XYZ file of C-alpha atoms in Angstrom:
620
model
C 0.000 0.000 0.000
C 1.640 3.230 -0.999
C 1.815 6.136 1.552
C -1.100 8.207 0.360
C -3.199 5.249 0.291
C -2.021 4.505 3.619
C -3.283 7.981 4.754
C -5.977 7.657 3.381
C -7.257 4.720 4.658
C -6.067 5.899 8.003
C -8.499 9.107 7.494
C -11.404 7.173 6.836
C -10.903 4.796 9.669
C -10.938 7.769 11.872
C -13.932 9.241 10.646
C -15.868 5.351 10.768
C -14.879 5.437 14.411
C -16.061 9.018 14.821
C -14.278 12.377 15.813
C -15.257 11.962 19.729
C -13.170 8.840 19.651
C -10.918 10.650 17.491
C -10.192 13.375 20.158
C -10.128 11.033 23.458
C -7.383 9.298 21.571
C -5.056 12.387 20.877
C -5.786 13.232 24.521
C -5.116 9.874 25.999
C -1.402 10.231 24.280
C -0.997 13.880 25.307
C -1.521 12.541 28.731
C 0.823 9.448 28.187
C 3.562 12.350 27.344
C 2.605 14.548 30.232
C 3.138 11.444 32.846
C 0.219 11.991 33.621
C -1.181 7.879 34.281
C 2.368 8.412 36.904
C 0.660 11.118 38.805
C -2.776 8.942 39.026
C -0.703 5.996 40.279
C 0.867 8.215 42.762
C -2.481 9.362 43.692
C -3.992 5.919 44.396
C -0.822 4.739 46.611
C -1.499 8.392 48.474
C -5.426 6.493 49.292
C -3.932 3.256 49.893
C -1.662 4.459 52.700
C -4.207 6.505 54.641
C -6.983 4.593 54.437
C -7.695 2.458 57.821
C -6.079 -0.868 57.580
C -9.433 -2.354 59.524
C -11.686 -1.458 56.160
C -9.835 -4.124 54.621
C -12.082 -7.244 55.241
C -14.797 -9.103 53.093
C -18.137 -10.045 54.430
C -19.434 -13.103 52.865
C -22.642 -12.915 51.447
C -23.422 -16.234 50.469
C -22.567 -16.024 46.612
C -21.602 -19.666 46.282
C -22.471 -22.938 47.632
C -19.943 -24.419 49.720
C -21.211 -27.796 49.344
C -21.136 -27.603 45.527
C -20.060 -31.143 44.162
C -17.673 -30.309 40.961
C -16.524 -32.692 38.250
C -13.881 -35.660 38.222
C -12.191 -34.234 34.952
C -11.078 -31.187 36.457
C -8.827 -32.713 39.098
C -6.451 -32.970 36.581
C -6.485 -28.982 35.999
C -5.965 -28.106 39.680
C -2.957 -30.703 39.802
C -1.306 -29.284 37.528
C -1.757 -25.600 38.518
C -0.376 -26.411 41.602
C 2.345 -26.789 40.396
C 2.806 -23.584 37.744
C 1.114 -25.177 34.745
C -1.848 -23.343 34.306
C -4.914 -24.520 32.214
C -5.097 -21.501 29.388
C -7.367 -20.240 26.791
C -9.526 -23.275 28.092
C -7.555 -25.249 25.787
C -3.448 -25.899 26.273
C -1.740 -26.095 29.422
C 1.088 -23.269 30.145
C 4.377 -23.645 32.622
C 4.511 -20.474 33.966
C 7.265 -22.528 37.011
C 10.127 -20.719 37.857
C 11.917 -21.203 40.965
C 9.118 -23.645 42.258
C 6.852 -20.633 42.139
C 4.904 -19.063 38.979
C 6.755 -15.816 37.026
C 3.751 -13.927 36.573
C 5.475 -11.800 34.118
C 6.661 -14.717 32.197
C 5.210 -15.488 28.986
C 5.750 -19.221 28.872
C 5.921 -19.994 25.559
C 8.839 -17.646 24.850
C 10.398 -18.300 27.999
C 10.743 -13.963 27.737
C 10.180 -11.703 30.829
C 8.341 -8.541 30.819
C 9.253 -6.151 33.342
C 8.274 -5.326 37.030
C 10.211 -2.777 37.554
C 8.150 -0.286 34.715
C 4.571 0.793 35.471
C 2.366 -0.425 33.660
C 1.234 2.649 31.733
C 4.781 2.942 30.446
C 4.621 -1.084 28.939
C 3.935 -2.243 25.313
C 0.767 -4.076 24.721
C 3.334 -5.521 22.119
C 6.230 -5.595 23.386
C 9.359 -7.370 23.265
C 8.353 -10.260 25.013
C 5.386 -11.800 22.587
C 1.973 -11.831 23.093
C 0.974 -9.738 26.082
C -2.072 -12.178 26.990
C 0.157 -14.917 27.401
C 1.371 -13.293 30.146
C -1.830 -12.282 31.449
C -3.427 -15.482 31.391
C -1.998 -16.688 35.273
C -3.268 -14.280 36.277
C -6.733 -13.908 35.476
C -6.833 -16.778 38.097
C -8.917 -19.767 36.161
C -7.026 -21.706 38.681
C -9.007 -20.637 41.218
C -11.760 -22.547 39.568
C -9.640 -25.949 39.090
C -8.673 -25.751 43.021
C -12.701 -25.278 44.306
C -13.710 -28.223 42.154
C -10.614 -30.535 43.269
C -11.310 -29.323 46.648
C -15.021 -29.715 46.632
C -14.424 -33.451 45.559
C -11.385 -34.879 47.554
C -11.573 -32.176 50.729
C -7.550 -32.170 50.281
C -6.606 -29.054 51.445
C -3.309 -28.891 49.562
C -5.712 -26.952 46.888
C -6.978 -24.453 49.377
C -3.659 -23.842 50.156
C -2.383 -23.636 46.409
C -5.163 -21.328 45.664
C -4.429 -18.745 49.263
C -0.884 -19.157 48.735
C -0.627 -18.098 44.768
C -2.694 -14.894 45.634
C -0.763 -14.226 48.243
C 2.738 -14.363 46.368
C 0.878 -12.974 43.027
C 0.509 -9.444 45.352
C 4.020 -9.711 46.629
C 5.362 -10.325 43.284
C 2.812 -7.533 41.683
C 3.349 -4.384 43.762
C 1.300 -1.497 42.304
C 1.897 -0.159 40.037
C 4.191 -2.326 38.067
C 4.243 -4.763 35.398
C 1.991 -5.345 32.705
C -0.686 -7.518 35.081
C -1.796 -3.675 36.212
C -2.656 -2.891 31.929
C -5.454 -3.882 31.190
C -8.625 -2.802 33.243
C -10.554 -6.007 32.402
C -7.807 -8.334 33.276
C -8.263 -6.224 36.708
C -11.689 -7.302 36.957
C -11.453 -10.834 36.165
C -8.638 -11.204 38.462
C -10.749 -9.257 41.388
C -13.960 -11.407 40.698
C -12.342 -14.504 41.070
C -10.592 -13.418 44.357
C -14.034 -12.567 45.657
C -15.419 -16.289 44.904
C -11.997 -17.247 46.758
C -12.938 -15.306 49.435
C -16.347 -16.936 49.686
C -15.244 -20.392 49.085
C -12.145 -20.857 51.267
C -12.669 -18.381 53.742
C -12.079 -20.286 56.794
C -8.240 -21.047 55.106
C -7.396 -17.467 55.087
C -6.402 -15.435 58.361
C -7.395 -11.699 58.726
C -3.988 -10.610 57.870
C -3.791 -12.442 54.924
C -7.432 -11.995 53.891
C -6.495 -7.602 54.670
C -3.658 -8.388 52.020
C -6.241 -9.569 49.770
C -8.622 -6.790 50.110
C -5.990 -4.199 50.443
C -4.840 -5.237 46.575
C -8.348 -5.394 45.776
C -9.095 -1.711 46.839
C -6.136 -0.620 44.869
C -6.876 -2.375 41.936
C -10.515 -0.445 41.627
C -9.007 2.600 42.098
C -7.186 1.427 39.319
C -10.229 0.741 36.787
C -11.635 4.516 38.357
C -8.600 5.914 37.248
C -9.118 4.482 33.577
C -12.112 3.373 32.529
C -12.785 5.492 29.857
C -9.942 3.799 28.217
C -11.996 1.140 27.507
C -15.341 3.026 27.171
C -14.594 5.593 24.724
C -11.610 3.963 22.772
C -11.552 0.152 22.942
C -15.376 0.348 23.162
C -16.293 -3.527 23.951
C -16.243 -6.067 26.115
C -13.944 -4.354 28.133
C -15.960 -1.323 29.393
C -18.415 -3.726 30.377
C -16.130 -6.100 32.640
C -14.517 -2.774 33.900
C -18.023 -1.195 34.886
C -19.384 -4.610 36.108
C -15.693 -4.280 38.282
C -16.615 -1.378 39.400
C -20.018 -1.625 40.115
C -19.485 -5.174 42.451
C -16.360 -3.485 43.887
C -18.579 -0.814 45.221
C -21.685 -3.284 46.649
C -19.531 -6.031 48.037
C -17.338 -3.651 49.978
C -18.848 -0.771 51.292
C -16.545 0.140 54.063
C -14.427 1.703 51.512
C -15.035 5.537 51.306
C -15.377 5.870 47.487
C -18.044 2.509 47.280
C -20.867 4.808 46.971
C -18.576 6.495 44.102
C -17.506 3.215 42.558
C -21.000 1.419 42.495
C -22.417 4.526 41.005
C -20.472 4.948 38.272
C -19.955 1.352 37.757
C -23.854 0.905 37.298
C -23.837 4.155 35.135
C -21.255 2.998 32.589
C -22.821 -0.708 32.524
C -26.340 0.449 32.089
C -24.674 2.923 28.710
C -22.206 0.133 27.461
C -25.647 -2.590 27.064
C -27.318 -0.076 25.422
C -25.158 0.475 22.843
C -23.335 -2.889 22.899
C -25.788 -5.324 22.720
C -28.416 -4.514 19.639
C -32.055 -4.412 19.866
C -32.340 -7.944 18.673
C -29.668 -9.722 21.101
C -27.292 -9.352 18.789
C -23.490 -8.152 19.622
C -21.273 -4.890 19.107
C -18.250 -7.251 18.887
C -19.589 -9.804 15.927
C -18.098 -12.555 18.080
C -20.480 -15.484 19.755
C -17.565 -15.882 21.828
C -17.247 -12.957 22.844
C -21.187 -12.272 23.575
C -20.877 -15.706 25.619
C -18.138 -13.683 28.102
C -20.440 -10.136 28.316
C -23.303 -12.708 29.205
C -21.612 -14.023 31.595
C -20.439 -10.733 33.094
C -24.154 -9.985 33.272
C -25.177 -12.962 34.840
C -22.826 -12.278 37.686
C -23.776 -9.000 38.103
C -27.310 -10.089 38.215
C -26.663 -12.811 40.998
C -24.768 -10.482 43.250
C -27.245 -7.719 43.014
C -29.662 -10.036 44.110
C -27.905 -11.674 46.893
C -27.905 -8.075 47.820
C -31.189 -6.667 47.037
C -30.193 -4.234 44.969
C -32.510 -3.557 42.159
C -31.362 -3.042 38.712
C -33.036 -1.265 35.979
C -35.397 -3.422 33.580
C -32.901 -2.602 30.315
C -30.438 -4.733 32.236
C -32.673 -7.848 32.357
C -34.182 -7.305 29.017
C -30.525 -6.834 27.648
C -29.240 -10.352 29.470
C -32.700 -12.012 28.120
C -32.362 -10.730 24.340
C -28.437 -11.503 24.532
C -29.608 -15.541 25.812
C -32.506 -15.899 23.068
C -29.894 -14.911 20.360
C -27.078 -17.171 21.679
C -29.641 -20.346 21.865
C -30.890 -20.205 18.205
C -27.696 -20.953 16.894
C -27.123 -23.834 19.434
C -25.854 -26.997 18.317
C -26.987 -30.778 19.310
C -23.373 -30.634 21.217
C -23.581 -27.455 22.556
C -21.223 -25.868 20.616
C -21.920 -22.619 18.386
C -20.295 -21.950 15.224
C -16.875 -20.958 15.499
C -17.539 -17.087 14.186
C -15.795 -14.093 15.049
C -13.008 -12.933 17.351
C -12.201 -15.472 20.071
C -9.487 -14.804 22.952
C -10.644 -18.255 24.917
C -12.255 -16.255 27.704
C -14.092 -18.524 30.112
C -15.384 -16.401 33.013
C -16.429 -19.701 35.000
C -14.252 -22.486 34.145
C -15.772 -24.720 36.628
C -17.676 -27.328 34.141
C -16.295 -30.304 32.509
C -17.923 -29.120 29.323
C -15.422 -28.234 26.201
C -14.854 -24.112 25.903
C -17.366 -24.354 22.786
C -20.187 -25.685 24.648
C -22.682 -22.503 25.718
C -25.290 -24.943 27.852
C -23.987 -24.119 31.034
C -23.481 -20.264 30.648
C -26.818 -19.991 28.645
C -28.430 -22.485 31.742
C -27.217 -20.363 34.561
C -28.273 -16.826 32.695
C -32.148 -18.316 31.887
C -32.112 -19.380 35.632
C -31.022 -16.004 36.811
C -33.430 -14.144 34.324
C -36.420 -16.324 34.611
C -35.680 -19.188 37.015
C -36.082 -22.092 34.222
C -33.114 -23.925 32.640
C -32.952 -24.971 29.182
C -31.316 -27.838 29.219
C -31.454 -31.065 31.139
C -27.708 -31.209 32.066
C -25.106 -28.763 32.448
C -26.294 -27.331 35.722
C -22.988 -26.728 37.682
C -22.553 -23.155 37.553
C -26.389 -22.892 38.732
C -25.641 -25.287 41.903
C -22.354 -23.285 42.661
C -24.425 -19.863 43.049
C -26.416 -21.948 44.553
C -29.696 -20.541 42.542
C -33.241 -22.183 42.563
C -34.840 -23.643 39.341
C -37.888 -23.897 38.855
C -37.559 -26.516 35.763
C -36.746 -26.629 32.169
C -39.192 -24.892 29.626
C -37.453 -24.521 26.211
C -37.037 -20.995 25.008
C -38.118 -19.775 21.485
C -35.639 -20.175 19.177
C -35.148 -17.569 16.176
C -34.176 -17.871 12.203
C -33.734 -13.674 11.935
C -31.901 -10.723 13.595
C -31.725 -7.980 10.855
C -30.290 -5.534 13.502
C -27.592 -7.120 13.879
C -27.710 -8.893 10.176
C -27.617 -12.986 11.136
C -29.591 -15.256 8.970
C -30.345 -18.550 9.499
C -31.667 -21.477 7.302
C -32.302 -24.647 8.985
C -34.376 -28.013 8.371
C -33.890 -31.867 9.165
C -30.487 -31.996 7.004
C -29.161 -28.805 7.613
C -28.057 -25.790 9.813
C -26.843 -23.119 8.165
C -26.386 -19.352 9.030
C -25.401 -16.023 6.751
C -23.785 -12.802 7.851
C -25.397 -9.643 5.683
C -25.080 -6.515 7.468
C -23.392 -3.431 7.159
C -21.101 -2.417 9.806
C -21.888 0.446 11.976
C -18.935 -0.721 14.762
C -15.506 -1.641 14.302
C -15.626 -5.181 12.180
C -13.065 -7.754 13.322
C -13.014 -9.876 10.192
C -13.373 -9.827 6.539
C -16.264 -11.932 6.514
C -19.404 -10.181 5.001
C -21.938 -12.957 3.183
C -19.625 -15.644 5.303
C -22.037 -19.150 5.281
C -21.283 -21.386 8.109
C -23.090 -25.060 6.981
C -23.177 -27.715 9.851
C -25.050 -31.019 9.445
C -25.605 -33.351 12.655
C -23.696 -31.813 14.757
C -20.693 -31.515 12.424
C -19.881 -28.028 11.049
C -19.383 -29.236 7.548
C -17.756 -25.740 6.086
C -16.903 -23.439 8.847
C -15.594 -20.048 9.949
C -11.760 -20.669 10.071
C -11.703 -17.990 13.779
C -8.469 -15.666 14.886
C -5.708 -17.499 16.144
C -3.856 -14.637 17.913
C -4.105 -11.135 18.074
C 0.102 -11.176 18.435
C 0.859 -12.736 14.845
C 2.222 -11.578 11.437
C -0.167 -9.483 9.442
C 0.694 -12.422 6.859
C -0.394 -15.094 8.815
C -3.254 -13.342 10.939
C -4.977 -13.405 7.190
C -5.251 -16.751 7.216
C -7.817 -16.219 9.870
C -9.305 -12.787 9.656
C -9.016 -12.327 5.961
C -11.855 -13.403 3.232
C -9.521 -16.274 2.806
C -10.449 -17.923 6.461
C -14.577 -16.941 5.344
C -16.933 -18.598 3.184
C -17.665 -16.039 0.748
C -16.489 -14.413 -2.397
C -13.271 -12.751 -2.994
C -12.755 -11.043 -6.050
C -9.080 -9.979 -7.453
C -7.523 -11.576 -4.516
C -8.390 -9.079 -2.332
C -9.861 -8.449 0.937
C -12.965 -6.764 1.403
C -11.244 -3.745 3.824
C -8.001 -2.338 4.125
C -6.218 -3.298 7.685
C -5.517 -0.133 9.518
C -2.883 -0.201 12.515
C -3.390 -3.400 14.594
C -7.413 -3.464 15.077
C -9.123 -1.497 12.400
C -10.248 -1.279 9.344
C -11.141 1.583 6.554
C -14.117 1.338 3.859
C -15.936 -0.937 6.720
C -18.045 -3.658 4.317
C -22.285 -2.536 3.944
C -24.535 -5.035 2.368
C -28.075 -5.690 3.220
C -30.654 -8.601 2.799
C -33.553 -8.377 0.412
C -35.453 -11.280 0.886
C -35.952 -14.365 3.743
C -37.778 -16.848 4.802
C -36.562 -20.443 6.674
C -35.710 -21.892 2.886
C -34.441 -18.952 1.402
C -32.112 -15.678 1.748
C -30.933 -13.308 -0.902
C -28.305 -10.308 -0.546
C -26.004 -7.669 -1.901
C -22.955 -7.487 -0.886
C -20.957 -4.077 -1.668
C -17.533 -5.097 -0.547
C -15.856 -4.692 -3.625
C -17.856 -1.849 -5.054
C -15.565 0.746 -4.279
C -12.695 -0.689 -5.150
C -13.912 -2.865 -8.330
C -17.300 -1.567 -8.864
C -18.181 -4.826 -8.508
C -21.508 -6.284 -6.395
C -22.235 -10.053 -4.981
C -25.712 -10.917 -4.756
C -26.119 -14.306 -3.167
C -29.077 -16.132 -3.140
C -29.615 -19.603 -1.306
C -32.570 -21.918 -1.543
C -33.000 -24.796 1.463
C -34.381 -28.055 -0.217
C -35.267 -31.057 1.889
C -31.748 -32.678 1.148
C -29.519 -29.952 -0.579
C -28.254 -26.099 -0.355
C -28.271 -24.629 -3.229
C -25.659 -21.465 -3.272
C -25.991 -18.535 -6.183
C -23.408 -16.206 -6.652
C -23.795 -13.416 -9.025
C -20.871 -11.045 -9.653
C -22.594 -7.931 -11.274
C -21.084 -4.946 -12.904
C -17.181 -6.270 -14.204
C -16.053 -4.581 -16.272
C -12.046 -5.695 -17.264
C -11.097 -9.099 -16.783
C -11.659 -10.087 -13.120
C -10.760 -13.152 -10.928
C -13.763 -14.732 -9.143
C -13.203 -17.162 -6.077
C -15.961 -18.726 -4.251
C -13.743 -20.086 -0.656
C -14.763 -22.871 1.657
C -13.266 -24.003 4.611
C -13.034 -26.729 6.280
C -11.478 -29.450 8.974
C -12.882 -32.738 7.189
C -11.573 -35.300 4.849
C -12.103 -34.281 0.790
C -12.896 -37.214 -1.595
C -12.196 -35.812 -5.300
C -14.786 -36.968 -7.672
C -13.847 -34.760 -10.525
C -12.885 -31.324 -11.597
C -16.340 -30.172 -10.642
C -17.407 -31.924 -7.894
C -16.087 -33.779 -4.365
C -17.505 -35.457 -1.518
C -16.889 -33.599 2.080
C -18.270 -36.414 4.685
C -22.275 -36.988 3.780
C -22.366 -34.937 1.325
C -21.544 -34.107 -2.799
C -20.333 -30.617 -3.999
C -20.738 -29.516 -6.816
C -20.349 -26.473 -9.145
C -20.251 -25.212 -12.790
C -16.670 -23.788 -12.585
C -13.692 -26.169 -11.546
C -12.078 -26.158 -7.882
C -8.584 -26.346 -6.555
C -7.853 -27.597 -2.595
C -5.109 -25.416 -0.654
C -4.225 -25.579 3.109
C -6.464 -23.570 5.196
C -5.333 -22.812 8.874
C -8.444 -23.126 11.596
C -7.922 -21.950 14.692
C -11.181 -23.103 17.795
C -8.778 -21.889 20.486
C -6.494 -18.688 20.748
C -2.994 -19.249 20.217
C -3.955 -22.841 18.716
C -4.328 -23.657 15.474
C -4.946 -27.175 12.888
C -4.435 -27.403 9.566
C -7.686 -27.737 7.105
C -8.685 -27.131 3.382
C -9.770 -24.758 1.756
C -11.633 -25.362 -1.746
C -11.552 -22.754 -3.729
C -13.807 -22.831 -7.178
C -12.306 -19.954 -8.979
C -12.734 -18.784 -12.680
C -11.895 -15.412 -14.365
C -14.479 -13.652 -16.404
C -14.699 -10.064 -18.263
C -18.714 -9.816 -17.764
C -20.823 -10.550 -15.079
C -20.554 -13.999 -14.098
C -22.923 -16.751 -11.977
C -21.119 -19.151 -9.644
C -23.802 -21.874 -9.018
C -22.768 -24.225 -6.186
C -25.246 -27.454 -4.896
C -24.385 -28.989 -1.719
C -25.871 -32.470 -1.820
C -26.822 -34.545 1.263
C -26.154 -38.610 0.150
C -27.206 -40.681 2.749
């Protein structure tokens, strides 16, 4: 990309992500300059030293249930994270040992160091020693959650011990305000909520002066999130504001000794109550495009909800209504395994790791929100977070599933044979992917072609494509090209607008205008459900020079070549009217993991407007 082009995709990015966001981030790096993050550090120690060392207690208020029962297969987890190796990204254990003890500034992988000497405002979120959330990942504390369930079975109190004596030397080792585990206000959270469900669980394994240590840390560390929180609300503008406000707003109920609670719980509740009502769309749908991602701000929610009412403090009806539409969205793309399609952004994020189920399986976050919303479950099993919180059901009534959100532009065509979902909708928040008209196709269970998710946010622009590019989507690309230029390390310019024109449970059709500024080109696709067989459309309207056309699928299972035309992909027979290569296709269900797949690829050049017409065929 030359330099003007550069600029100029720069410029537009700006003005996509508006001029307000424009001008907090020019002031956020005036302030970097100005030290002034140094003299808010300096202001919070100033608090932490006068405040009464007596405030620093926690009540219990009966948030979990101390004679929860947990599962076999996590014994393993707490075992291990004993000893340093910590279960990450719900999917690969990590040796953060050193010494005996864990390196919390260590990212294991690279066996590379970041430093504790620095404050944290004065670190790299890309640094010199990898991927930041490597790092980050101890301590988050999903250990906490392998050491209550080993406990809760075996009543061996070497894991109450692990768990007191990890926070204990992650504080020593983590004096405020330096290293990178003080960056990132949501990390903050995460780390402070599962400290409180330590609190609750173990509490008679932790003395006062240990348990003031805790709380001391704890006060510190919301100061922290005060001192920053529009950070995340008017820049990053996701998930992140609403773990810091939720942070926030629990910091200020479940300790109201402190003198700014009434401060914290306000503004807490203020910025949660504007973040889910821009966030989450009128349909249930989510700012961040990511069914990963909405999984972690329901779960946010749902804790918010249960401590509120443990409390008796009433929250506003948008709250509930929010949580609700968020759940009925999730469950309509539910799969007979629990798992949803592998779409959007995905970091691993697991806010209650305390299930047996695999990371992809939503039936025990979207069970424990329906309880808390409307006191029904909607599945039979998966009922361990709801006996931890120790929450009443009433029983298990089904909830109304959905084929359409147009607000937030998900389409979904379903019968006996087939599950299959669309993406048409044109951005109004920062995309993640290049994915517009992306078709994810599952069949019994089995997603068939799928979305090939985002690896690593710490990765070669190269490679990242692989993921994030129209490569890693099951769309169109035309000219080898993406449909949005990348701009600096999250954004993109010319964000992607298309809209749907027609649906119904057999049939969708859509425009596409991806490549109409660059090209002048628009994809219409139309698909028509029969009993046994998709049948996909693509029309490339308006070429005018020669042009090169590729229809991309991805996936993780076997391909049988049949002939230049046509293969067989487990049950089923594709087939087109232009020929098909294979390539290797990279899919990645877990951050920082990835497996090798295909990627078919039926691809033609054409110098007039051209029809791709592509059957999937179920063969029993």
């Amino acid at each position: 990309m030359s330099l003007l082009n550069k600029f100029k995709s720069i410029y537009n990015y700006i003005l996509l992500m508006g001029i307000d966001w424009f001008i907090f981030r020019v002031k956020y790096e005036f302030l970097k300059k100005i030290n002034y993050f140094d003299k808010a550090n300096s202001n919070i120690l100033k608090k932490v030293i006068k405040i009464d060392k007596k405030k620093f207690f926690y009540k219990k208020i009966g948030l979990v249930n101390c004679d929860f029962i947990g599962e076999n297969q996590l014994i393993e987890k707490a075992k291990n994270a004993a000893l340093g190796k910590i279960f990450a990204f719900s999917n690969e254990y990590l040796d953060y040992k050193e010494n005996n003890k864990i390196n919390w500034h260590k990212n294991p992988i690279l066996n590379i160091k970041s430093s504790h000497y620095s404050s944290w405002n004065k670190l790299s979120d890309f640094g010199e020693y990898g991927d930041i959330k490597l790092i980050w990942e101890a301590s988050r504390f999903p250990q906490i959650y392998f050491f209550i369930n080993a406990y809760s079975l075996t009543k061996d109190e070497k894991y109450a011990n692990a768990c007191k004596n990890q926070i204990l030397d992650w504080i020593d080792k983590n004096p405020f305000p330096y290293g990178v585990n003080y960056k990132c206000g949501q990390e903050i959270s995460f780390r402070i909520f599962s400290w409180i469900i330590a609190l609750e669980y173990f509490s008679k394994f932790f003395n006062n002066e240990e348990e003031n240590k805790i709380v001391e840390n704890i006060y510190t560390s919301l100061l922290r999130i005060d001192a920053n929180i529009d950070y995340a609300a008017k820049s990053v503008k996701n998930n992140h504001s609403i773990s810091e406000a939720a942070g926030l707003f629990i910091g200020g109920l479940l300790f109201p000794q402190f003198k700014e609670s009434s401060k914290l719980l306000k503004k807490g509740l203020k910025y949660l109550e504007n973040e889910i009502s821009y966030q989450i769309y009128s349909d249930g749908t989510y700012i961040q495009h990511s069914f990963t991602y909405q999984r972690l701000a329901l779960d946010i929610l749902s804790f918010v909800i249960i401590i509120s009412k443990k409390l008796k403090f009433e929250l506003s009806k948008e709250v509930n209504n929010k949580h609700l539409n968020m759940i009925t969205f999730l469950n309509s793309f539910i799969q007979e395994n629990g798992w949803l399609p592998n779409y959007g952004s995905n970091d691993g994020a697991n806010l209650f790791p305390l299930t047996g189920d695999n990371y992809r399986d939503f039936r025990s976050s979207l069970n424990l929100a329906n309880v808390i919303n409307n006191e029904n479950s909607l599945f039979s099993n998966h009922k361990k977070l709801i006996e931890f919180f120790a929450l009443e059901e009433k029983g298990i009534v089904p909830l109304q599933t959905k084929l359409e959100f147009r607000d937030g532009g998900y389409y979904i065509l379903k019968n006996k044979k087939f599950f299959s979902f669309i993406r048409a909708h044109s951005y109004r928040d920062r995309p993640a992917s290049n994915d517009m008209f992306h078709l994810d196709i599952w069949s019994n269970g089995k997603n068939i072609f799928c979305d090939a998710g985002s690896y690593s946010y710490n990765t070669s622009k190269i490679f990242k494509n692989n993921f994030i590019g129209v490569i890693g989507h099951n769309t169109i690309m035309i000219n080898n090209s993406n449909q949005m230029e990348q701009v600096l390390n999250f954004g993109y310019s010319n964000w992607t607008k298309a809209i749907c024109l027609d649906f119904n449970e057999n049939y969708f059709l859509g425009k596409n205008y991806a490549y109409l500024k660059k090209f002048g080109i628009i994809q219409q696709r139309e698909i028509k459900l029969k009993d046994d067989k998709l049948i996909i459309l693509d029309s490339i309207k308006n070429i005018k020079e020669n042009t090169n056309i590729k229809q991309i699928w991805n996936t993780k299972f076997n391909i049988q070549i049949i002939d230049n035309y046509t293969f067989k992909i487990d049950n089923y027979i594709v087939s087109s009217n232009i020929m098909y290569k294979l390539e290797k296709s990279y899919i990645s269900d877990y951050y920082n993991s990835y497996t090798e797949g295909i990627r078919v690829v039926f691809e033609t050049n054409s110098k007039e407007d051209f029809e791709i017409k592509t059957i999937i065929e179920y063969k029993d």
